Coordinates of N, CA and C in Angstrom, one line a residue:
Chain A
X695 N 156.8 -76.1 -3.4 CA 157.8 -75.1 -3.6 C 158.6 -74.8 -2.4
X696 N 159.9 -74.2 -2.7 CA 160.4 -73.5 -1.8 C 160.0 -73.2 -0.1
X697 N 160.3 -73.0 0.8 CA 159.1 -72.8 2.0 C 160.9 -71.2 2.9
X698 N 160.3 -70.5 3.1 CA 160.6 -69.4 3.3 C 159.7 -69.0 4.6
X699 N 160.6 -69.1 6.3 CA 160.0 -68.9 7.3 C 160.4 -67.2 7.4
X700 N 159.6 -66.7 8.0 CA 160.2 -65.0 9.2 C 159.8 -65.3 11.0
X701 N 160.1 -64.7 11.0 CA 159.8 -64.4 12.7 C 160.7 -63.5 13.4
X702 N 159.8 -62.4 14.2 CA 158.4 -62.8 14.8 C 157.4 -62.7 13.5
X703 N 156.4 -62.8 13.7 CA 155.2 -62.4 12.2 C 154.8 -60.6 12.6
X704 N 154.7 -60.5 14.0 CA 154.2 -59.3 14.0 C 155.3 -58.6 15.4
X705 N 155.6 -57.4 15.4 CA 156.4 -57.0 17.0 C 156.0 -55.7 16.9
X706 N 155.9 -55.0 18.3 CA 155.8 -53.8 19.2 C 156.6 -53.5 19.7
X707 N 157.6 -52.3 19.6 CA 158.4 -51.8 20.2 C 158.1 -50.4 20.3
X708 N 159.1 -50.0 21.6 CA 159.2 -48.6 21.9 C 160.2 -47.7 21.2
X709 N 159.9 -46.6 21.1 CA 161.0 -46.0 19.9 C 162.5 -46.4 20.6
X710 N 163.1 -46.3 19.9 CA 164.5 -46.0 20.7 C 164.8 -47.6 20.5
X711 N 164.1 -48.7 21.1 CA 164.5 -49.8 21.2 C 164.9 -50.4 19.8
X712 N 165.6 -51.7 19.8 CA 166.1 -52.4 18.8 C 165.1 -54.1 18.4
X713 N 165.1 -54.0 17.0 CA 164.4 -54.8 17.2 C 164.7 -56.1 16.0
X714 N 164.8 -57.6 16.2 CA 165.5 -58.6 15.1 C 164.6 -59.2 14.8
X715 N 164.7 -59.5 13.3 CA 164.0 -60.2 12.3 C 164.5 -61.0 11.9
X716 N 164.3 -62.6 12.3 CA 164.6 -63.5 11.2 C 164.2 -64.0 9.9
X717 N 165.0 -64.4 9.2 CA 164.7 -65.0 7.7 C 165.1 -66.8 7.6
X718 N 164.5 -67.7 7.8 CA 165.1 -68.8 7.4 C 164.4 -69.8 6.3
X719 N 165.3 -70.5 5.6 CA 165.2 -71.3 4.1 C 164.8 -72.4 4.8
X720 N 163.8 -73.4 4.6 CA 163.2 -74.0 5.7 C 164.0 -75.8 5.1
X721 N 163.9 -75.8 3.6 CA 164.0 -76.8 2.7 C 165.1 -76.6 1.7
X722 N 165.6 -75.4 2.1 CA 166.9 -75.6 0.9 C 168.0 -74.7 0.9
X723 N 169.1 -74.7 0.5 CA 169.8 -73.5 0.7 C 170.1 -72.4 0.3
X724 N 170.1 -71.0 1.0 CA 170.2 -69.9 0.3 C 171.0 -69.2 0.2
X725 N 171.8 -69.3 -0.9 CA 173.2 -68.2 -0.9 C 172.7 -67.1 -0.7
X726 N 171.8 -66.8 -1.4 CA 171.6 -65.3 -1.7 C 170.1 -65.2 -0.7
X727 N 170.2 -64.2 0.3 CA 168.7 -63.5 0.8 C 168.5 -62.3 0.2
X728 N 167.3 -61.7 0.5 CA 167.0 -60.3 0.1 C 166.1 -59.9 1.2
X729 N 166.4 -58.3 1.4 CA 165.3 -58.2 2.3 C 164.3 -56.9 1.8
X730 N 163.0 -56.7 1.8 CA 162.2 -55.8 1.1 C 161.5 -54.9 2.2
X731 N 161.0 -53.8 2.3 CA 160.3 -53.3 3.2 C 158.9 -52.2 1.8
X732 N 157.6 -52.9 2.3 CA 156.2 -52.6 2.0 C 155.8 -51.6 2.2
X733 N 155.9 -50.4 0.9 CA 155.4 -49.1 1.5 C 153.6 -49.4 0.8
X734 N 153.0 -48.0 1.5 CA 151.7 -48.1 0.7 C 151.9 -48.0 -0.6
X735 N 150.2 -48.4 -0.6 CA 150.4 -48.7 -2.6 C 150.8 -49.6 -2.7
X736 N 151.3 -50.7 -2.2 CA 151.8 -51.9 -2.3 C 152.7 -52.1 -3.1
X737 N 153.8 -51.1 -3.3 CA 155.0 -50.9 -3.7 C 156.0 -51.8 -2.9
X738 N 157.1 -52.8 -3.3 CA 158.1 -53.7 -2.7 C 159.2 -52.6 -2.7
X739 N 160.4 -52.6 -1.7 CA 161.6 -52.0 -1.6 C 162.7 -52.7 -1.6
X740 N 163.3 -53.0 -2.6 CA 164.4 -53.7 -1.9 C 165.5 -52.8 -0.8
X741 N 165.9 -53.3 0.7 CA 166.8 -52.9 1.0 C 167.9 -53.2 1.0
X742 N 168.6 -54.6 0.5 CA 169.5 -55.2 0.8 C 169.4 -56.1 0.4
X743 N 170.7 -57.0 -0.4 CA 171.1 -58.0 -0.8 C 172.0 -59.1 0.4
X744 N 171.7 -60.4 0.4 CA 173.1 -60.6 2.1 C 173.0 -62.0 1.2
X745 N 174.8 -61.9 1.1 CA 175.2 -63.0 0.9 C 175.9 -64.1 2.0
X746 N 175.7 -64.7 1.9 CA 175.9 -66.4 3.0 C 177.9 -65.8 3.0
X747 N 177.8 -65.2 4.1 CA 179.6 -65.3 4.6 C 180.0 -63.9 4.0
X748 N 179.2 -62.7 3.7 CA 180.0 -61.6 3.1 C 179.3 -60.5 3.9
X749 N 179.5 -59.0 3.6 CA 178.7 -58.3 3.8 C 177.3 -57.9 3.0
X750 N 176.6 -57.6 3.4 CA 175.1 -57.4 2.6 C 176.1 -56.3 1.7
X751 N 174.8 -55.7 1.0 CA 175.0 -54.9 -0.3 C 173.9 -54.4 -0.2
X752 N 173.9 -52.8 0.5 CA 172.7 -52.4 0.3 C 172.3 -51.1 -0.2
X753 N 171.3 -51.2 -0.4 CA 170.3 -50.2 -2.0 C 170.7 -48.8 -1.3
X754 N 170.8 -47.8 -2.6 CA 171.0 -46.7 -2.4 C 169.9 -45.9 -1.5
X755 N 170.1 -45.0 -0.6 CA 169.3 -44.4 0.4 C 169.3 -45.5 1.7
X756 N 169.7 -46.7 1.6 CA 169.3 -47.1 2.9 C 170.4 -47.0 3.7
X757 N 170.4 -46.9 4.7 CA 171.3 -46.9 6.4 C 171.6 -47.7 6.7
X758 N 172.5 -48.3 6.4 CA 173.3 -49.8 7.0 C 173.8 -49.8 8.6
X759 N 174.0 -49.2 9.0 CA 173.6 -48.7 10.3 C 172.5 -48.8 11.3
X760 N 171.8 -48.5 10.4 CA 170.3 -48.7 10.8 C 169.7 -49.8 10.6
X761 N 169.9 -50.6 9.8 CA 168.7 -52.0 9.6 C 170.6 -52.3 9.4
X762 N 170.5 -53.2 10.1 CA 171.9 -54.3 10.2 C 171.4 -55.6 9.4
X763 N 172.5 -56.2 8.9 CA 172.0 -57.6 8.0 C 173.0 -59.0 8.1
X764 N 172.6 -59.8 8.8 CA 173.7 -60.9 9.0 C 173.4 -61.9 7.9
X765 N 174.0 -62.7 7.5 CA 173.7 -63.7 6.7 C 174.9 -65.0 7.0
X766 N 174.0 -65.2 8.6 CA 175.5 -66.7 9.4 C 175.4 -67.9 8.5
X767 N 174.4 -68.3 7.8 CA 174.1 -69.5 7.3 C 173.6 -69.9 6.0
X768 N 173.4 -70.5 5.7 CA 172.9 -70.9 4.5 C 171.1 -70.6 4.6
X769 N 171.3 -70.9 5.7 CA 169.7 -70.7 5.9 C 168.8 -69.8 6.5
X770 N 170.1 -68.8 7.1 CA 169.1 -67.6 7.8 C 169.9 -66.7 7.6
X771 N 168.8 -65.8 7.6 CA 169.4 -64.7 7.7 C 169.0 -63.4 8.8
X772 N 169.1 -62.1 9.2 CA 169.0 -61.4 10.4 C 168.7 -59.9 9.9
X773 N 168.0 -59.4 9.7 CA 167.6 -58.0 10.0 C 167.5 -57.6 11.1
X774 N 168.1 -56.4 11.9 CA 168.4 -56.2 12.8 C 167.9 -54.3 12.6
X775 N 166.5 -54.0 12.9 CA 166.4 -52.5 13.1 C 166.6 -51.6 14.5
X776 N 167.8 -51.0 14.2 CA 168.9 -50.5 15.6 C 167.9 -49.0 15.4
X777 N 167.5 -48.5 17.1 CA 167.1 -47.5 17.6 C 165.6 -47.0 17.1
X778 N 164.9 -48.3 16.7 CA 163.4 -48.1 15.8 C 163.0 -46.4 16.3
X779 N 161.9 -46.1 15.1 CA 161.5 -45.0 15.2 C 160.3 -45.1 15.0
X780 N 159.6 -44.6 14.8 CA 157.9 -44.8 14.0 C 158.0 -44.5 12.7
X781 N 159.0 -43.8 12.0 CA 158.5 -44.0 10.5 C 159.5 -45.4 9.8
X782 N 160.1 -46.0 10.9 CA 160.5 -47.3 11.1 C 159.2 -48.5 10.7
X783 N 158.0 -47.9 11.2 CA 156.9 -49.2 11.7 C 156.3 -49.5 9.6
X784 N 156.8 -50.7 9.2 CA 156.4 -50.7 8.1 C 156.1 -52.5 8.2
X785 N 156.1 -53.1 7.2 CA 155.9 -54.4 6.7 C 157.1 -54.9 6.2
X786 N 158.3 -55.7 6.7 CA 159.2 -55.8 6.3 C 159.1 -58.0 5.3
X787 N 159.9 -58.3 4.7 CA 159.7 -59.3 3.9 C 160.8 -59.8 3.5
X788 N 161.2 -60.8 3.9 CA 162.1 -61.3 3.2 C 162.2 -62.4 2.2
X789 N 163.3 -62.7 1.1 CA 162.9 -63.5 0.3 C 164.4 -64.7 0.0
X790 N 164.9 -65.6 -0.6 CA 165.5 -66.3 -0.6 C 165.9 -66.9 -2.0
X791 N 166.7 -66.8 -2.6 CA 167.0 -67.3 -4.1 C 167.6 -68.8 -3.9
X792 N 166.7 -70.2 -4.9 CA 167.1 -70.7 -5.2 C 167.5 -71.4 -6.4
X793 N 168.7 -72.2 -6.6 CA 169.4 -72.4 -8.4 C 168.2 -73.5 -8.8
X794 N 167.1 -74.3 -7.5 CA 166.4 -75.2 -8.3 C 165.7 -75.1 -9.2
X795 N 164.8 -73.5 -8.8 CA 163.8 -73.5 -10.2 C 164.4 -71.9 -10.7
X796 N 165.8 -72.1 -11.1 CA 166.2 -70.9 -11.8 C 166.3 -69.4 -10.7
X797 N 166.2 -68.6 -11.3 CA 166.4 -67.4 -10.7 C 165.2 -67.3 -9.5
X798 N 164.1 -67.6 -9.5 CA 163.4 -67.5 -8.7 C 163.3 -67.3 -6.8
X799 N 162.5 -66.5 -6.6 CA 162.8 -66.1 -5.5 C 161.4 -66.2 -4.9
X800 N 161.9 -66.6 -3.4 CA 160.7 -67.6 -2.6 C 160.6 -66.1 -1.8
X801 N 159.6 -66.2 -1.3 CA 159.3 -64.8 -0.3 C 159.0 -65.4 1.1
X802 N 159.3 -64.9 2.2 CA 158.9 -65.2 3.7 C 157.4 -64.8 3.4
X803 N 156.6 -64.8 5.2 CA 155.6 -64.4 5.0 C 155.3 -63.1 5.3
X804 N 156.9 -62.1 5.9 CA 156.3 -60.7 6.3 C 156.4 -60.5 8.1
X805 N 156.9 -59.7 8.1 CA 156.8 -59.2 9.5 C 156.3 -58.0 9.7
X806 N 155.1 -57.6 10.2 CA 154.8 -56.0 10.6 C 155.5 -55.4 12.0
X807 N 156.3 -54.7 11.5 CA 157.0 -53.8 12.7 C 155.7 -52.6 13.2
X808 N 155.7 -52.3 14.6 CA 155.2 -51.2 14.7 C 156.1 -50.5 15.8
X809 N 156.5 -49.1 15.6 CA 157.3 -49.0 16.9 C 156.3 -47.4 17.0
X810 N 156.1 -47.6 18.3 CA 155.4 -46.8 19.5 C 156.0 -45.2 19.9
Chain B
X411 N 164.0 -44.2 -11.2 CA 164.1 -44.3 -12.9 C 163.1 -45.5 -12.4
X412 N 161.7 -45.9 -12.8 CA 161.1 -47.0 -12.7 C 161.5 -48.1 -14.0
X413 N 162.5 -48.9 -13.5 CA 162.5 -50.0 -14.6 C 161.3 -50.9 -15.0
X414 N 160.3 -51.4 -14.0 CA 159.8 -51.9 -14.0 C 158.5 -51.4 -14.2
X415 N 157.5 -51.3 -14.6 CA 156.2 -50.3 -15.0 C 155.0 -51.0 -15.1
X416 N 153.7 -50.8 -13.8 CA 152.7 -51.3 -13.7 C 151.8 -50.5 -14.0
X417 N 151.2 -50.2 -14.9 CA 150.6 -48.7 -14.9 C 149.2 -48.6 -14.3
X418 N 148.8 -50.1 -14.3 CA 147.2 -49.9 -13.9 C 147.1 -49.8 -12.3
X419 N 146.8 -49.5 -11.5 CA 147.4 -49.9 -10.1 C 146.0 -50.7 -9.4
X420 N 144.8 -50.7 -10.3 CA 144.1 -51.9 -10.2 C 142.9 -52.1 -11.4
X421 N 142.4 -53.1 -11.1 CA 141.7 -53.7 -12.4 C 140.5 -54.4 -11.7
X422 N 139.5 -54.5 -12.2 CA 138.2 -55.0 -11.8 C 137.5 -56.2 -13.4
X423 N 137.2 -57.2 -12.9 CA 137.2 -58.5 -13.6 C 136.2 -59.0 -13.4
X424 N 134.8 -59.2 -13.9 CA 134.2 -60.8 -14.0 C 134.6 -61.9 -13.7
X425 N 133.8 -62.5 -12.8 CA 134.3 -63.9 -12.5 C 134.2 -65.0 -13.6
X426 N 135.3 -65.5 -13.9 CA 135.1 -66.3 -15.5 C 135.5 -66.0 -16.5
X427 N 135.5 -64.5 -16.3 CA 136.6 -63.9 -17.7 C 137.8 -64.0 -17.9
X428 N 138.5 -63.9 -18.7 CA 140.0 -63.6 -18.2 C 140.1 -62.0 -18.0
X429 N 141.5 -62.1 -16.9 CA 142.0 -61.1 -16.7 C 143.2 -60.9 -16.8
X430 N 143.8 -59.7 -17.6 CA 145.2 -59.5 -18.2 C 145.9 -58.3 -17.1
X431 N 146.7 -58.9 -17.1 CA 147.7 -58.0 -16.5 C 148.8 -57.4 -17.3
X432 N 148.7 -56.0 -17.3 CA 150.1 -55.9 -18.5 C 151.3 -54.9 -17.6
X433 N 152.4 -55.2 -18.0 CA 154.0 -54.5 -17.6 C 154.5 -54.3 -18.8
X434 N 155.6 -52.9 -18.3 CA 156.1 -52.9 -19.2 C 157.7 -52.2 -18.3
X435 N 158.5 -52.8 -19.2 CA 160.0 -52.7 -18.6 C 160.9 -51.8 -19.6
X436 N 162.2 -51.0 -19.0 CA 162.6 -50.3 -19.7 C 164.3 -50.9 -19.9
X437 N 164.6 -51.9 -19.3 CA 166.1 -52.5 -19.2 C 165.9 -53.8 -20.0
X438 N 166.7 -53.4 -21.2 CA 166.5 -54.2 -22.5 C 167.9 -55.4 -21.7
X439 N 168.6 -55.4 -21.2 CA 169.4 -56.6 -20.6 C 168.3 -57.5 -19.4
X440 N 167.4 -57.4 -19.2 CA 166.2 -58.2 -18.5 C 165.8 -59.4 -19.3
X441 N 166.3 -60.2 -18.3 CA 166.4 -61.8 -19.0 C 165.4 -62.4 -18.4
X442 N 164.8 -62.2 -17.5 CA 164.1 -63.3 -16.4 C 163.1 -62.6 -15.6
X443 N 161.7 -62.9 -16.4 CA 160.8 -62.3 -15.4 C 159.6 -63.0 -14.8
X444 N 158.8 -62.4 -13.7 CA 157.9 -62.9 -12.9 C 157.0 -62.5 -12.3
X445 N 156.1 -63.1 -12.1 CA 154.9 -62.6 -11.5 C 155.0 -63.5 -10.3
X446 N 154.2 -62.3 -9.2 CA 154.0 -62.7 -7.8 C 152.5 -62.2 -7.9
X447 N 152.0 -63.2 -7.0 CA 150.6 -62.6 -5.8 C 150.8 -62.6 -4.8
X448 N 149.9 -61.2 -4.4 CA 150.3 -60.9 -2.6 C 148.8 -60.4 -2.2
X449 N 148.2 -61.2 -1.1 CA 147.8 -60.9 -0.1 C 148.1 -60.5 0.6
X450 N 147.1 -59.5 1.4 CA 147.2 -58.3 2.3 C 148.1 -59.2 3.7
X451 N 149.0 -58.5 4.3 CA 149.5 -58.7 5.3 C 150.4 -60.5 5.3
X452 N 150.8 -60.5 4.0 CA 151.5 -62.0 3.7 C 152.6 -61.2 2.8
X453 N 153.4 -62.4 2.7 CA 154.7 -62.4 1.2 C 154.4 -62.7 0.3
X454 N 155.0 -62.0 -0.7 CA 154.4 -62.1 -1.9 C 154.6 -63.9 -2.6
X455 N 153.7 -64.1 -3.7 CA 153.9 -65.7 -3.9 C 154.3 -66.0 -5.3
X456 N 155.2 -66.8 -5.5 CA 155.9 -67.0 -7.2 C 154.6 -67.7 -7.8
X457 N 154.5 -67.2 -8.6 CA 153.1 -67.5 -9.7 C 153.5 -68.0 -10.7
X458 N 154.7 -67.6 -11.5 CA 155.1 -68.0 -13.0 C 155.9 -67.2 -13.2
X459 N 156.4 -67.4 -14.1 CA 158.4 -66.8 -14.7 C 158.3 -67.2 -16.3
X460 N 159.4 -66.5 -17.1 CA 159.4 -66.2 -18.5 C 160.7 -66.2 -18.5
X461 N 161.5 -66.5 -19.2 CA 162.9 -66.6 -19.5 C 162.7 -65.7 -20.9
X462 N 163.6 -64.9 -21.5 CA 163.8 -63.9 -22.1 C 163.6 -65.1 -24.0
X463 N 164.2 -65.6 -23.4 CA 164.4 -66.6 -25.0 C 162.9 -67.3 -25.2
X464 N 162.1 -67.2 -24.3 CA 160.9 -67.6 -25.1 C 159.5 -66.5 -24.9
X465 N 158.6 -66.9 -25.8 CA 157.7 -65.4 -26.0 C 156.2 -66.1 -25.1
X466 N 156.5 -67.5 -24.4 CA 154.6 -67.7 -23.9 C 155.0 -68.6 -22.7
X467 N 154.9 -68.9 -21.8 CA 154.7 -69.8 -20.4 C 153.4 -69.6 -20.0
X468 N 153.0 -71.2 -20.0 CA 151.8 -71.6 -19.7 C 152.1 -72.7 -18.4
X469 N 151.5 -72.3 -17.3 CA 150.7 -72.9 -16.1 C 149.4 -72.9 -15.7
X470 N 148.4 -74.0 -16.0 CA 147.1 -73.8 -15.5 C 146.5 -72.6 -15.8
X471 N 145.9 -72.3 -15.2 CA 145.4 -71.3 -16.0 C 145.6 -69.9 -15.8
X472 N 147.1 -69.7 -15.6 CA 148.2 -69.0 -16.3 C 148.8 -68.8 -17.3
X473 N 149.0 -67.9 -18.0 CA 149.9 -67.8 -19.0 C 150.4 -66.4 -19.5
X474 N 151.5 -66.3 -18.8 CA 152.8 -65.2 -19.3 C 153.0 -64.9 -20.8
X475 N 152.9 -63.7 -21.3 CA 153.3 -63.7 -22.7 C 154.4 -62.4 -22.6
X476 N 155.4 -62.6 -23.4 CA 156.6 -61.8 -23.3 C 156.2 -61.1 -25.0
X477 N 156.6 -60.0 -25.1 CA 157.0 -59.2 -26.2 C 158.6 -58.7 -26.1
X478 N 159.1 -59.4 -26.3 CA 160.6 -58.1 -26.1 C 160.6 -57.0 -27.4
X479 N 160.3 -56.8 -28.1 CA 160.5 -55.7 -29.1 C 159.7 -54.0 -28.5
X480 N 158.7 -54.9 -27.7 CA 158.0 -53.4 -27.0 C 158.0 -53.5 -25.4
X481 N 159.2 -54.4 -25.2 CA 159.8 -54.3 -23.7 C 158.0 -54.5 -22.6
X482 N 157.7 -55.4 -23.5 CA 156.0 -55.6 -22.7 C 155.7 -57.4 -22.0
X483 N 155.3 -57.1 -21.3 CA 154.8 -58.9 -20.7 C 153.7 -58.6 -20.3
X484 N 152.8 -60.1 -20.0 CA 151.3 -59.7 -19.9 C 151.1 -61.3 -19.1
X485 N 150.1 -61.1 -18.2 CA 149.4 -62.2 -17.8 C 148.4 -62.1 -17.6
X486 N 148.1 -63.7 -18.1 CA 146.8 -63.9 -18.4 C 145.8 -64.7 -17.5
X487 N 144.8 -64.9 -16.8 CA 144.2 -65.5 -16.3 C 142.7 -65.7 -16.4
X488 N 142.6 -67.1 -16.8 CA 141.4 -67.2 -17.7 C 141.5 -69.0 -16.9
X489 N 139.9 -69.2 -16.3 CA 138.7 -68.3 -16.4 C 139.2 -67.7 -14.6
X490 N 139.2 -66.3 -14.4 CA 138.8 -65.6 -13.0 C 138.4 -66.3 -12.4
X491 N 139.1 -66.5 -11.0 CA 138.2 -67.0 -9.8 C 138.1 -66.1 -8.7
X492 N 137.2 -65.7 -7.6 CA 137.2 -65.1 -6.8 C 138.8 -65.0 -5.5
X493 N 139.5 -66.5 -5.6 CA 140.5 -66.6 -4.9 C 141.4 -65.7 -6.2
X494 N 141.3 -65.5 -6.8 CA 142.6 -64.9 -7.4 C 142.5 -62.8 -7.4
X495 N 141.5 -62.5 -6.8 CA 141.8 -61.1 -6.5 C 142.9 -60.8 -5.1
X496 N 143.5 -60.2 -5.1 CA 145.0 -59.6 -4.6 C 145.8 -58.7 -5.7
X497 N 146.5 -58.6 -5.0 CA 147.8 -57.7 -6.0 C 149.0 -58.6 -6.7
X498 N 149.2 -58.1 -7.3 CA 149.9 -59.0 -8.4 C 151.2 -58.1 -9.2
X499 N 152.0 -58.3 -8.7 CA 153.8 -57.7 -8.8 C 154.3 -58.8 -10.2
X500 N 154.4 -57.6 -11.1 CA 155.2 -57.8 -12.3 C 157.0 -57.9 -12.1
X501 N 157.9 -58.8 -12.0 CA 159.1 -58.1 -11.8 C 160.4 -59.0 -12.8
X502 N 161.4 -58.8 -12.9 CA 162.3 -58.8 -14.2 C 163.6 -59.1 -13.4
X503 N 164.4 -59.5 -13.8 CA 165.7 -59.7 -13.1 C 166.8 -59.7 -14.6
X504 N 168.1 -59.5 -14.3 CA 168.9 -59.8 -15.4 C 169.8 -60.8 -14.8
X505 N 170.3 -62.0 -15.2 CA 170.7 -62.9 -14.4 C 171.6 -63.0 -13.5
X506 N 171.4 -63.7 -12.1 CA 172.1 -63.4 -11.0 C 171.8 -62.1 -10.1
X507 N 171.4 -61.6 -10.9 CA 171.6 -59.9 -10.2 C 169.8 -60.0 -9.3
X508 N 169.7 -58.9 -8.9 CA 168.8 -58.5 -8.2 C 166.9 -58.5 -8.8
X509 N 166.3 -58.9 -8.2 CA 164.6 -58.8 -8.9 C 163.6 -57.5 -8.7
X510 N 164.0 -56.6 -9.5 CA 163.2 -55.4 -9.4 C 161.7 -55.5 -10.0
X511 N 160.9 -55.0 -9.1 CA 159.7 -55.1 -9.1 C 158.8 -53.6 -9.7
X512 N 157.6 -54.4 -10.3 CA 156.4 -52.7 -10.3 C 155.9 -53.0 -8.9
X513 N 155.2 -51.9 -9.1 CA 154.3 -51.2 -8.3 C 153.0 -52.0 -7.9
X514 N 152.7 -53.0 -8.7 CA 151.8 -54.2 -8.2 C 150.4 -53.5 -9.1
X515 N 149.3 -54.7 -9.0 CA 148.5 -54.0 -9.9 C 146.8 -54.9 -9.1
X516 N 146.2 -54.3 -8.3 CA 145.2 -54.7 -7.6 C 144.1 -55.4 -8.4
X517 N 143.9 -57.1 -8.3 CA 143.1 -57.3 -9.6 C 141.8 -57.7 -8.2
X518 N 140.4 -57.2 -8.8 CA 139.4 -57.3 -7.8 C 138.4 -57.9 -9.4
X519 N 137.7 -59.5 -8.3 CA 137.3 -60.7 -9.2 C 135.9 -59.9 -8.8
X520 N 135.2 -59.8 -9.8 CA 133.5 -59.4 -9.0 C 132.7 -60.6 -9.1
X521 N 131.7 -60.8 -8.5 CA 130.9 -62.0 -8.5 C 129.8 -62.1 -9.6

């Protein structure tokens, strides 16, 4: 299947500080990324849609401001959490759509933010 | 508005039995759905998918069954294995558009 990198897998930061998350399509190309953040309960969020060369498209309540979203490539994409806080520190996920097996969407493996 | 509806938020199974997972969705334009497994502290993993035009998808010993008339899908897993306890995300998409997910539904294999 599909292969869907993140990194870092895990980061520590101090409040205030800024902190980036990659997403990259390891084997194929991704027009379309998504990015999800893991509340308890094991509830998925989508935050944001990022298309390859546009602006993301993001879900009602979230701060685009706040989690920035690049999408330079076909194959990566950039979460970018400006001024982390602690109720910042979650499990963030990203995922990647490709046309090969239909609508289907490959998932990264997750990054745990924790900010201090 | 939960489109997407896991209502059990976990389930306890015999090893060897099957175990059903049931959803239920409330956006009758939902063409395209899917199940994920997620392990703790990982991304979630594509398990199997249903396309709206048919009512059964079968993989190993998987198998998706769609009802559209009562907006219900179900998966099946028969026989239980101890690797298959995790959580397990029912989700729906209408095509092209976005993949909204339930709440996930915690299946624990007992020995």
């Amino acid at each position: 299947g599909a292969v869907v990198s993140q990194h870092p897998s895990w980061v520590i930061c101090k409040s205030g500080t800024s902190v980036k998350i990659e997403c990259r399509s390891l084997d194929f190309q991704a027009t379309t990324m998504f990015w999800y953040r893991q509340f308890p309960k094991q509830s998925l969020m989508l935050m944001a849609t990022s298309n390859e060369g546009s602006k993301a498209t993001y879900e009602q309540g979230v701060e685009k401001d706040k989690f920035l979203i690049n999408h330079a490539s076909l194959t990566l994409s950039t979460l970018t959490v400006t001024s982390a806080h602690p109720e910042d520190s979650s499990f963030y996920i990203c995922s990647a759509r490709t046309r090969q097996g239909g609508e289907t969407q490959y998932f990264g493996p997750g990054t745990r933010l924790l900010v201090l | 508005d939960q489109q997407v509806k896991q209502n059990s938020p976990s389930l306890s199974v015999q090893e060897g039995r099957i175990s059903i997972l049931n959803c239920d969705y409330t956006n009758s334009m939902f063409d395209y759905f899917l199940w994920y497994k997620k392990y703790p502290a990982e991304g979630p993993t594509f398990l199997i998918s249903i396309s709206s035009i048919k009512d059964k998808n079968e993989d190993g010993r998987f198998t998706v069954f769609l009802n559209k008339s009562a907006k219900h899908l179900s998966l099946h897993i028969v026989p239980s294995q101890p690797g298959d306890s995790a959580v397990y995300f029912c989700a729906a998409s209408v095509r092209d558009d976005k993949i909204i997910f339930g709440k996930g539904t915690r299946l624990h294999i007992l020995p």
